[in-house]
């Protein structure tokens, strides 16, 4: 820095601070106090009385009850992690495949993009409130669609398995593909945001690179793996992290934590479960982020 002029690095630092300032202010004034209180609750027994509530220190007792005494928490937690491991690759593959198709030039492309984003709109809070008030019944309709699709595909599942097995695919991989097909509605519902992110990444790839590759004789397959995939890999990491958090935030574990707090009134145990769940999510995100960041291609 010379005189009163700021260097480019200092200007970028101030710009970054200004960018995250709304989040920092919201965290300090809205989330920091409940976060500290939840830590206190997890190590205490909360008793509600007419004057408010009182906390009795119990140490690690709530964590011990959650992990070794409660009969369902470990099972539900394990199932949530397993479902996340199975769902994330399905959602990412479908999102990238759909974004690649929607990025092509064809008539009605804008309408097609809007249709693919409809599941995100249908999952919004406004739609949820309308459904809770009885104005619409999306859950019943979705369940009917799923049941109709699964009942209609009962006969075709075995033929599909036999075809895939004849190709020489392992049985575990065949089961994974069949499960993905049977749960296509759930995958589409969870892919709206990811498709938009991949679309933005695909549209940022310079068209001149494809023209040069075509002149050099590269096929569409080679162009995808040599140009498209490396350039959108940073957004693949973003979508993986988003999908993991999204799958955990709406899992059965969060419902169990909520019911433990507000149905059985065991706030200490509920806080301990939430912190165990938070640590598991943080560990998964750290491992996935570290592994994928080594393979991400940055321009």
mmCIF file of C-alpha atoms in Angstrom:
data_model
loop_
_atom_site.group_PDB
_atom_site.id
_atom_site.type_symbol
_atom_site.label_atom_id
_atom_site.label_comp_id
_atom_site.label_asym_id
_atom_site.label_seq_id
_atom_site.Cartn_x
_atom_site.Cartn_y
_atom_site.Cartn_z
ATOM 1 C CA UNK A 1 0.000 0.000 0.000
ATOM 2 C CA UNK A 2 1.421 3.398 -0.977
ATOM 3 C CA UNK A 3 -0.017 6.564 0.523
ATOM 4 C CA UNK A 4 -3.808 6.370 0.678
ATOM 5 C CA UNK A 5 -4.182 3.931 -2.227
ATOM 6 C CA UNK A 6 -5.206 0.375 -1.485
ATOM 7 C CA UNK A 7 -3.566 -2.545 -3.206
ATOM 8 C CA UNK A 8 -5.608 -4.926 -5.326
ATOM 9 C CA UNK A 9 -5.392 -7.608 -2.616
ATOM 10 C CA UNK A 10 -6.748 -5.232 0.032
ATOM 11 C CA UNK A 11 -9.589 -4.170 -2.258
ATOM 12 C CA UNK A 12 -10.500 -7.800 -2.852
ATOM 13 C CA UNK A 13 -10.341 -8.475 0.889
ATOM 14 C CA UNK A 14 -12.738 -5.633 1.646
ATOM 15 C CA UNK A 15 -15.033 -6.797 -1.154
ATOM 16 C CA UNK A 16 -15.064 -10.307 0.311
ATOM 17 C CA UNK A 17 -15.848 -8.983 3.791
ATOM 18 C CA UNK A 18 -18.691 -6.864 2.391
ATOM 19 C CA UNK A 19 -20.031 -9.909 0.540
ATOM 20 C CA UNK A 20 -20.222 -12.088 3.669
ATOM 21 C CA UNK A 21 -21.224 -9.243 6.017
ATOM 22 C CA UNK A 22 -25.004 -9.993 5.837
ATOM 23 C CA UNK A 23 -24.360 -13.616 6.792
ATOM 24 C CA UNK A 24 -21.999 -12.624 9.612
ATOM 25 C CA UNK A 25 -24.488 -10.126 11.030
ATOM 26 C CA UNK A 26 -27.319 -12.642 10.794
ATOM 27 C CA UNK A 27 -25.224 -15.316 12.503
ATOM 28 C CA UNK A 28 -24.079 -13.049 15.355
ATOM 29 C CA UNK A 29 -27.470 -11.516 16.123
ATOM 30 C CA UNK A 30 -29.813 -14.400 15.277
ATOM 31 C CA UNK A 31 -28.014 -17.768 15.454
ATOM 32 C CA UNK A 32 -25.110 -17.403 17.881
ATOM 33 C CA UNK A 33 -27.256 -17.256 21.035
ATOM 34 C CA UNK A 34 -29.464 -20.290 20.155
ATOM 35 C CA UNK A 35 -26.313 -22.180 19.157
ATOM 36 C CA UNK A 36 -24.693 -21.588 22.548
ATOM 37 C CA UNK A 37 -27.957 -22.444 24.316
ATOM 38 C CA UNK A 38 -28.217 -25.754 22.447
ATOM 39 C CA UNK A 39 -24.712 -26.663 23.644
ATOM 40 C CA UNK A 40 -25.781 -25.945 27.232
ATOM 41 C CA UNK A 41 -28.979 -27.973 26.760
ATOM 42 C CA UNK A 42 -27.040 -30.983 25.433
ATOM 43 C CA UNK A 43 -25.062 -31.224 28.687
ATOM 44 C CA UNK A 44 -28.015 -30.508 30.972
ATOM 45 C CA UNK A 45 -31.466 -31.673 31.953
ATOM 46 C CA UNK A 46 -34.007 -28.970 31.193
ATOM 47 C CA UNK A 47 -36.959 -28.639 33.551
ATOM 48 C CA UNK A 48 -39.831 -26.304 32.668
ATOM 49 C CA UNK A 49 -41.471 -24.509 35.592
ATOM 50 C CA UNK A 50 -43.956 -21.589 35.902
ATOM 51 C CA UNK A 51 -41.104 -19.063 36.147
ATOM 52 C CA UNK A 52 -39.340 -20.335 33.025
ATOM 53 C CA UNK A 53 -36.892 -23.230 32.912
ATOM 54 C CA UNK A 54 -33.945 -24.518 34.903
ATOM 55 C CA UNK A 55 -30.888 -26.483 33.824
ATOM 56 C CA UNK A 56 -29.302 -29.291 35.837
ATOM 57 C CA UNK A 57 -25.824 -30.324 34.672
ATOM 58 C CA UNK A 58 -25.684 -33.993 33.642
ATOM 59 C CA UNK A 59 -22.414 -34.066 31.672
ATOM 60 C CA UNK A 60 -22.287 -36.567 28.808
ATOM 61 C CA UNK A 61 -25.413 -38.393 29.933
ATOM 62 C CA UNK A 62 -27.586 -37.116 27.073
ATOM 63 C CA UNK A 63 -25.004 -38.171 24.480
ATOM 64 C CA UNK A 64 -24.710 -41.592 26.117
ATOM 65 C CA UNK A 65 -28.508 -41.999 26.056
ATOM 66 C CA UNK A 66 -28.679 -40.985 22.387
ATOM 67 C CA UNK A 67 -25.953 -43.387 21.248
ATOM 68 C CA UNK A 68 -26.301 -46.365 23.586
ATOM 69 C CA UNK A 69 -29.723 -46.233 25.269
ATOM 70 C CA UNK A 70 -32.209 -44.914 22.716
ATOM 71 C CA UNK A 71 -33.342 -47.910 20.585
ATOM 72 C CA UNK A 72 -33.969 -46.043 17.322
ATOM 73 C CA UNK A 73 -31.549 -43.111 17.014
ATOM 74 C CA UNK A 74 -28.547 -45.139 15.813
ATOM 75 C CA UNK A 75 -30.652 -47.046 13.300
ATOM 76 C CA UNK A 76 -32.272 -43.929 11.860
ATOM 77 C CA UNK A 77 -28.925 -42.120 11.755
ATOM 78 C CA UNK A 78 -27.291 -45.025 9.913
ATOM 79 C CA UNK A 79 -30.184 -45.225 7.441
ATOM 80 C CA UNK A 80 -29.932 -41.489 6.749
ATOM 81 C CA UNK A 81 -26.201 -41.731 5.988
ATOM 82 C CA UNK A 82 -26.804 -44.792 3.776
ATOM 83 C CA UNK A 83 -29.617 -43.044 1.875
ATOM 84 C CA UNK A 84 -27.371 -40.027 1.370
ATOM 85 C CA UNK A 85 -24.593 -42.198 -0.092
ATOM 86 C CA UNK A 86 -27.086 -43.771 -2.500
ATOM 87 C CA UNK A 87 -29.014 -40.629 -3.444
ATOM 88 C CA UNK A 88 -26.208 -38.143 -4.097
ATOM 89 C CA UNK A 89 -24.720 -39.949 -7.154
ATOM 90 C CA UNK A 90 -28.210 -40.483 -8.614
ATOM 91 C CA UNK A 91 -29.163 -36.820 -8.219
ATOM 92 C CA UNK A 92 -25.841 -35.524 -9.571
ATOM 93 C CA UNK A 93 -25.870 -37.810 -12.617
ATOM 94 C CA UNK A 94 -29.478 -36.920 -13.452
ATOM 95 C CA UNK A 95 -28.816 -33.187 -12.903
ATOM 96 C CA UNK A 96 -25.734 -33.089 -15.132
ATOM 97 C CA UNK A 97 -27.440 -35.191 -17.802
ATOM 98 C CA UNK A 98 -30.556 -32.969 -17.757
ATOM 99 C CA UNK A 99 -28.513 -29.755 -17.765
ATOM 100 C CA UNK A 100 -26.500 -30.993 -20.755
ATOM 101 C CA UNK A 101 -29.733 -31.692 -22.664
ATOM 102 C CA UNK A 102 -31.305 -28.372 -21.667
ATOM 103 C CA UNK A 103 -28.176 -26.518 -22.749
ATOM 104 C CA UNK A 104 -28.699 -27.636 -26.346
ATOM 105 C CA UNK A 105 -30.457 -25.363 -28.820
ATOM 106 C CA UNK A 106 -33.978 -26.548 -29.578
ATOM 107 C CA UNK A 107 -37.450 -25.071 -29.833
ATOM 108 C CA UNK A 108 -39.190 -24.656 -26.470
ATOM 109 C CA UNK A 109 -35.951 -24.728 -24.467
ATOM 110 C CA UNK A 110 -37.139 -22.063 -21.988
ATOM 111 C CA UNK A 111 -40.361 -23.978 -21.298
ATOM 112 C CA UNK A 112 -38.410 -27.215 -20.794
ATOM 113 C CA UNK A 113 -36.129 -25.517 -18.265
ATOM 114 C CA UNK A 114 -39.134 -24.162 -16.376
ATOM 115 C CA UNK A 115 -40.691 -27.640 -16.240
ATOM 116 C CA UNK A 116 -37.524 -29.132 -14.767
ATOM 117 C CA UNK A 117 -37.481 -26.420 -12.089
ATOM 118 C CA UNK A 118 -41.134 -26.976 -11.126
ATOM 119 C CA UNK A 119 -40.277 -29.521 -8.368
ATOM 120 C CA UNK A 120 -38.317 -26.801 -6.525
ATOM 121 C CA UNK A 121 -41.316 -24.467 -6.707
ATOM 122 C CA UNK A 122 -43.662 -27.229 -5.546
ATOM 123 C CA UNK A 123 -41.380 -27.880 -2.565
ATOM 124 C CA UNK A 124 -41.388 -24.210 -1.486
ATOM 125 C CA UNK A 125 -42.821 -22.946 1.791
ATOM 126 C CA UNK A 126 -45.732 -21.227 0.053
ATOM 127 C CA UNK A 127 -46.874 -24.476 -1.541
ATOM 128 C CA UNK A 128 -46.346 -26.320 1.746
ATOM 129 C CA UNK A 129 -48.540 -23.770 3.552
ATOM 130 C CA UNK A 130 -51.273 -24.107 0.919
ATOM 131 C CA UNK A 131 -51.109 -27.884 1.246
ATOM 132 C CA UNK A 132 -51.292 -27.695 5.053
ATOM 133 C CA UNK A 133 -54.416 -25.533 4.777
ATOM 134 C CA UNK A 134 -56.078 -28.145 2.558
ATOM 135 C CA UNK A 135 -56.102 -26.051 -0.635
ATOM 136 C CA UNK A 136 -54.028 -28.605 -2.520
ATOM 137 C CA UNK A 137 -52.967 -32.197 -1.980
ATOM 138 C CA UNK A 138 -49.571 -32.655 -3.618
ATOM 139 C CA UNK A 139 -48.431 -35.400 -1.270
ATOM 140 C CA UNK A 140 -51.405 -37.581 -2.124
ATOM 141 C CA UNK A 141 -50.970 -36.936 -5.831
ATOM 142 C CA UNK A 142 -47.240 -37.674 -5.685
ATOM 143 C CA UNK A 143 -47.874 -40.859 -3.735
ATOM 144 C CA UNK A 144 -50.454 -41.930 -6.310
ATOM 145 C CA UNK A 145 -47.995 -41.248 -9.133
ATOM 146 C CA UNK A 146 -45.302 -43.269 -7.385
ATOM 147 C CA UNK A 147 -47.655 -46.165 -6.678
ATOM 148 C CA UNK A 148 -48.944 -46.115 -10.238
ATOM 149 C CA UNK A 149 -45.434 -46.062 -11.649
ATOM 150 C CA UNK A 150 -44.216 -48.845 -9.403
ATOM 151 C CA UNK A 151 -47.278 -51.029 -9.936
ATOM 152 C CA UNK A 152 -47.042 -50.528 -13.678
ATOM 153 C CA UNK A 153 -43.359 -51.472 -13.670
ATOM 154 C CA UNK A 154 -43.633 -54.617 -11.560
ATOM 155 C CA UNK A 155 -43.626 -56.779 -14.656
ATOM 156 C CA UNK A 156 -40.801 -54.866 -16.362
ATOM 157 C CA UNK A 157 -38.407 -54.880 -13.401
ATOM 158 C CA UNK A 158 -37.375 -58.507 -13.789
ATOM 159 C CA UNK A 159 -36.899 -58.157 -17.539
ATOM 160 C CA UNK A 160 -34.787 -55.061 -16.911
ATOM 161 C CA UNK A 161 -32.672 -56.945 -14.362
ATOM 162 C CA UNK A 162 -32.171 -59.834 -16.774
ATOM 163 C CA UNK A 163 -31.071 -57.470 -19.574
ATOM 164 C CA UNK A 164 -28.559 -55.705 -17.332
ATOM 165 C CA UNK A 165 -27.278 -59.013 -15.996
ATOM 166 C CA UNK A 166 -26.818 -60.333 -19.539
ATOM 167 C CA UNK A 167 -24.622 -57.325 -20.283
ATOM 168 C CA UNK A 168 -22.333 -58.517 -17.498
ATOM 169 C CA UNK A 169 -22.993 -55.865 -14.840
ATOM 170 C CA UNK A 170 -22.562 -56.878 -11.176
ATOM 171 C CA UNK A 171 -25.761 -57.600 -9.278
ATOM 172 C CA UNK A 172 -25.145 -54.780 -6.790
ATOM 173 C CA UNK A 173 -24.850 -52.274 -9.667
ATOM 174 C CA UNK A 174 -27.991 -53.660 -11.278
ATOM 175 C CA UNK A 175 -29.900 -53.229 -8.015
ATOM 176 C CA UNK A 176 -28.661 -49.640 -7.801
ATOM 177 C CA UNK A 177 -29.837 -48.812 -11.328
ATOM 178 C CA UNK A 178 -33.241 -50.439 -10.809
ATOM 179 C CA UNK A 179 -33.687 -48.592 -7.507
ATOM 180 C CA UNK A 180 -32.866 -45.308 -9.231
ATOM 181 C CA UNK A 181 -35.473 -45.983 -11.947
ATOM 182 C CA UNK A 182 -38.170 -46.864 -9.417
ATOM 183 C CA UNK A 183 -37.429 -43.669 -7.461
ATOM 184 C CA UNK A 184 -37.252 -41.351 -10.444
ATOM 185 C CA UNK A 185 -39.923 -38.992 -9.043
ATOM 186 C CA UNK A 186 -37.920 -38.444 -5.853
ATOM 187 C CA UNK A 187 -34.726 -37.875 -7.846
ATOM 188 C CA UNK A 188 -36.380 -35.307 -10.115
ATOM 189 C CA UNK A 189 -37.874 -33.508 -7.123
ATOM 190 C CA UNK A 190 -34.420 -33.158 -5.550
ATOM 191 C CA UNK A 191 -32.598 -32.056 -8.720
ATOM 192 C CA UNK A 192 -34.029 -28.630 -9.592
ATOM 193 C CA UNK A 193 -31.362 -26.417 -7.994
ATOM 194 C CA UNK A 194 -28.539 -28.687 -9.160
ATOM 195 C CA UNK A 195 -29.770 -28.499 -12.763
ATOM 196 C CA UNK A 196 -29.720 -24.695 -12.635
ATOM 197 C CA UNK A 197 -26.184 -24.667 -11.216
ATOM 198 C CA UNK A 198 -24.953 -27.065 -13.903
ATOM 199 C CA UNK A 199 -26.718 -24.985 -16.575
ATOM 200 C CA UNK A 200 -24.868 -21.875 -15.418
ATOM 201 C CA UNK A 201 -21.582 -23.805 -15.520
ATOM 202 C CA UNK A 202 -22.238 -25.183 -19.006
ATOM 203 C CA UNK A 203 -23.140 -21.758 -20.370
ATOM 204 C CA UNK A 204 -19.862 -20.338 -19.056
ATOM 205 C CA UNK A 205 -17.778 -22.780 -21.144
ATOM 206 C CA UNK A 206 -16.336 -20.856 -24.142
ATOM 207 C CA UNK A 207 -17.838 -22.033 -27.413
ATOM 208 C CA UNK A 208 -14.485 -21.524 -29.147
ATOM 209 C CA UNK A 209 -13.074 -24.510 -27.272
ATOM 210 C CA UNK A 210 -15.699 -26.805 -28.808
ATOM 211 C CA UNK A 211 -15.017 -25.358 -32.256
ATOM 212 C CA UNK A 212 -11.284 -26.016 -31.914
ATOM 213 C CA UNK A 213 -11.951 -29.550 -30.663
ATOM 214 C CA UNK A 214 -14.281 -30.184 -33.616
ATOM 215 C CA UNK A 215 -11.648 -28.923 -36.047
ATOM 216 C CA UNK A 216 -9.117 -31.276 -34.463
ATOM 217 C CA UNK A 217 -11.493 -34.185 -35.043
ATOM 218 C CA UNK A 218 -12.703 -34.724 -31.468
ATOM 219 C CA UNK A 219 -15.999 -36.558 -31.078
ATOM 220 C CA UNK A 220 -18.840 -35.321 -28.876
ATOM 221 C CA UNK A 221 -17.883 -37.944 -26.298
ATOM 222 C CA UNK A 222 -14.268 -36.736 -26.215
ATOM 223 C CA UNK A 223 -15.354 -33.087 -26.056
ATOM 224 C CA UNK A 224 -17.521 -33.804 -23.033
ATOM 225 C CA UNK A 225 -14.800 -35.578 -21.027
ATOM 226 C CA UNK A 226 -11.918 -33.357 -22.147
ATOM 227 C CA UNK A 227 -13.646 -29.945 -22.117
ATOM 228 C CA UNK A 228 -17.084 -29.926 -20.495
ATOM 229 C CA UNK A 229 -16.473 -32.154 -17.494
ATOM 230 C CA UNK A 230 -13.189 -30.519 -16.333
ATOM 231 C CA UNK A 231 -14.608 -27.001 -16.674
ATOM 232 C CA UNK A 232 -17.787 -27.765 -14.718
ATOM 233 C CA UNK A 233 -15.974 -29.786 -12.031
ATOM 234 C CA UNK A 234 -15.914 -26.860 -9.526
ATOM 235 C CA UNK A 235 -19.705 -26.765 -9.733
ATOM 236 C CA UNK A 236 -19.811 -30.543 -9.280
ATOM 237 C CA UNK A 237 -18.162 -30.012 -5.898
ATOM 238 C CA UNK A 238 -20.699 -27.276 -5.107
ATOM 239 C CA UNK A 239 -23.612 -29.520 -6.059
ATOM 240 C CA UNK A 240 -22.244 -32.451 -4.055
ATOM 241 C CA UNK A 241 -22.040 -30.321 -0.910
ATOM 242 C CA UNK A 242 -25.483 -28.808 -1.528
ATOM 243 C CA UNK A 243 -27.055 -32.220 -2.173
ATOM 244 C CA UNK A 244 -25.531 -33.730 0.969
ATOM 245 C CA UNK A 245 -26.797 -30.883 3.147
ATOM 246 C CA UNK A 246 -30.206 -30.965 1.471
ATOM 247 C CA UNK A 247 -30.547 -34.732 1.995
ATOM 248 C CA UNK A 248 -29.602 -34.442 5.658
ATOM 249 C CA UNK A 249 -31.794 -31.411 6.393
ATOM 250 C CA UNK A 250 -34.987 -33.203 5.377
ATOM 251 C CA UNK A 251 -34.175 -36.647 6.738
ATOM 252 C CA UNK A 252 -36.011 -38.702 9.346
ATOM 253 C CA UNK A 253 -33.322 -37.821 11.902
ATOM 254 C CA UNK A 254 -34.413 -34.183 11.961
ATOM 255 C CA UNK A 255 -38.016 -35.303 12.460
ATOM 256 C CA UNK A 256 -36.933 -37.518 15.360
ATOM 257 C CA UNK A 257 -34.965 -34.658 16.939
ATOM 258 C CA UNK A 258 -37.986 -32.378 16.622
ATOM 259 C CA UNK A 259 -40.388 -34.916 18.146
ATOM 260 C CA UNK A 260 -37.959 -35.658 20.994
ATOM 261 C CA UNK A 261 -37.893 -31.973 21.913
ATOM 262 C CA UNK A 262 -41.516 -30.926 21.433
ATOM 263 C CA UNK A 263 -43.440 -34.182 21.878
ATOM 264 C CA UNK A 264 -41.611 -35.925 24.723
ATOM 265 C CA UNK A 265 -40.276 -32.597 26.106
ATOM 266 C CA UNK A 266 -36.760 -34.029 26.436
ATOM 267 C CA UNK A 267 -34.847 -30.982 25.267
ATOM 268 C CA UNK A 268 -31.477 -32.139 26.572
ATOM 269 C CA UNK A 269 -31.599 -35.412 24.658
ATOM 270 C CA UNK A 270 -32.858 -33.622 21.557
ATOM 271 C CA UNK A 271 -29.961 -31.135 21.711
ATOM 272 C CA UNK A 272 -27.472 -34.002 22.119
ATOM 273 C CA UNK A 273 -28.963 -35.785 19.096
ATOM 274 C CA UNK A 274 -28.762 -32.616 17.022
ATOM 275 C CA UNK A 275 -25.092 -32.093 17.875
ATOM 276 C CA UNK A 276 -24.240 -35.712 17.090
ATOM 277 C CA UNK A 277 -26.049 -35.276 13.783
ATOM 278 C CA UNK A 278 -24.191 -32.011 13.123
ATOM 279 C CA UNK A 279 -20.824 -33.636 13.794
ATOM 280 C CA UNK A 280 -21.658 -36.532 11.447
ATOM 281 C CA UNK A 281 -22.667 -34.088 8.682
ATOM 282 C CA UNK A 282 -19.513 -32.011 9.242
ATOM 283 C CA UNK A 283 -17.323 -35.114 9.069
ATOM 284 C CA UNK A 284 -18.969 -36.284 5.834
ATOM 285 C CA UNK A 285 -18.657 -32.829 4.256
ATOM 286 C CA UNK A 286 -15.002 -32.548 5.297
ATOM 287 C CA UNK A 287 -14.089 -35.921 3.807
ATOM 288 C CA UNK A 288 -16.066 -35.385 0.592
ATOM 289 C CA UNK A 289 -14.806 -31.818 0.166
ATOM 290 C CA UNK A 290 -11.183 -32.859 0.706
ATOM 291 C CA UNK A 291 -11.359 -35.793 -1.706
ATOM 292 C CA UNK A 292 -13.200 -33.946 -4.488
ATOM 293 C CA UNK A 293 -11.158 -30.732 -4.184
ATOM 294 C CA UNK A 294 -8.081 -32.729 -5.194
ATOM 295 C CA UNK A 295 -9.767 -33.610 -8.483
ATOM 296 C CA UNK A 296 -11.384 -30.273 -9.295
ATOM 297 C CA UNK A 297 -10.017 -28.376 -12.286
ATOM 298 C CA UNK A 298 -9.890 -24.619 -11.692
ATOM 299 C CA UNK A 299 -9.292 -22.235 -14.579
#
